[in-house]
Amino acid sequence: MKKIEVKNFKLYTTAVISIEWKEDLLNVNLDLAMMLKMMRLEGLTEADIQRFSEQGKPIPFKKVTLFLFQDDDKPGQYYTDESFDEEDDPTVFYVEIKE
């Protein structure tokens, strides 16, 4: 297998991340800054994250609160993040972190 070394690149940090909430998986649009903030608020260290990753387990959050925005005219429906087109699949929710 060929090994390619990559240097001097740009990293795009907007990512579709899934959260498990009330027995559902919701796809949310979180960027790297938001994920780092969540880890800081939760008190997670890099070693904690590494351990979850190595074990193939999701990262539990008990202290962090996320906001999803519900459409007033459509109870049970949430706004899809505007950075994703309607043709994109799956639905991705806009998220803010509670301060």
XYZ file of N, CA and C in Angstrom, residues 8-45:
114
model
N 0.974 21.140 4.712
C 0.531 22.419 4.178
C -0.855 22.302 3.536
N -1.853 21.928 4.357
C -3.217 21.741 3.867
C -4.180 22.588 4.687
N -5.395 22.727 4.216
C -6.445 23.445 4.931
C -7.474 22.440 5.428
N -7.900 22.626 6.655
C -8.874 21.741 7.279
C -10.209 22.463 7.388
N -11.247 21.899 6.796
C -12.598 22.428 6.931
C -13.252 21.712 8.094
N -13.738 22.480 9.086
C -14.170 21.861 10.338
C -15.669 21.744 10.520
N -16.465 22.181 9.569
C -17.898 21.952 9.699
C -18.145 20.474 9.454
N -18.828 19.860 10.391
C -18.997 18.418 10.283
C -20.408 18.022 10.672
N -20.893 16.973 10.088
C -22.171 16.407 10.493
C -21.874 15.376 11.567
N -22.404 15.640 12.737
C -22.190 14.781 13.895
C -23.560 14.268 14.334
N -23.635 13.048 14.770
C -24.903 12.513 15.270
C -24.905 12.517 16.785
N -26.044 12.929 17.356
C -26.220 12.842 18.802
C -27.389 11.901 19.077
N -27.261 11.122 20.120
C -28.359 10.257 20.546
C -29.118 10.984 21.638
N -30.431 11.186 21.405
C -31.260 11.925 22.351
C -32.655 11.345 22.321
N -33.145 10.965 23.478
C -34.479 10.357 23.592
C -34.653 9.196 22.622
N -33.653 8.343 22.552
C -33.653 7.134 21.723
C -33.668 7.409 20.222
N -33.404 8.660 19.813
C -33.296 9.004 18.399
C -31.873 9.442 18.091
N -31.470 9.258 16.848
C -30.202 9.809 16.380
C -30.522 11.038 15.544
N -29.985 12.187 15.951
C -30.178 13.436 15.242
C -28.846 13.880 14.675
N -28.842 14.277 13.408
C -27.630 14.793 12.782
C -27.584 16.298 13.009
N -26.479 16.765 13.588
C -26.329 18.171 13.920
C -25.083 18.730 13.249
N -25.133 20.022 12.955
C -24.016 20.687 12.316
C -23.162 21.345 13.389
N -22.045 20.738 13.724
C -21.114 21.266 14.714
C -19.774 21.510 14.045
N -19.175 22.668 14.336
C -17.819 22.888 13.838
C -16.828 22.563 14.953
N -15.556 22.607 14.632
C -14.522 22.211 15.590
C -14.545 23.081 16.838
N -14.756 24.389 16.682
C -14.803 25.288 17.835
C -15.939 24.897 18.780
N -17.096 24.545 18.215
C -18.228 24.135 19.048
C -17.925 22.829 19.779
N -17.310 21.884 19.088
C -16.985 20.611 19.725
C -15.978 20.799 20.850
N -14.975 21.652 20.632
C -13.993 21.929 21.682
C -14.647 22.606 22.884
N -15.570 23.525 22.620
C -16.297 24.197 23.701
C -17.115 23.187 24.498
N -17.785 22.282 23.808
C -18.572 21.255 24.490
C -17.683 20.392 25.386
N -16.521 20.024 24.887
C -15.606 19.189 25.667
C -15.099 19.947 26.893
N -14.820 21.242 26.717
C -14.361 22.068 27.842
C -15.459 22.183 28.889
N -16.688 22.502 28.471
C -17.803 22.637 29.407
C -18.084 21.331 30.149
N -17.903 20.218 29.456
C -18.152 18.901 30.054
C -16.999 18.471 30.963
N -15.833 19.114 30.809
C -14.669 18.746 31.612
C -13.920 17.555 31.056
N -14.038 17.304 29.766
C -13.358 16.173 29.122
C -11.944 16.563 28.705
N -11.027 15.646 28.893
C -9.643 15.861 28.484
C -9.391 15.162 27.146
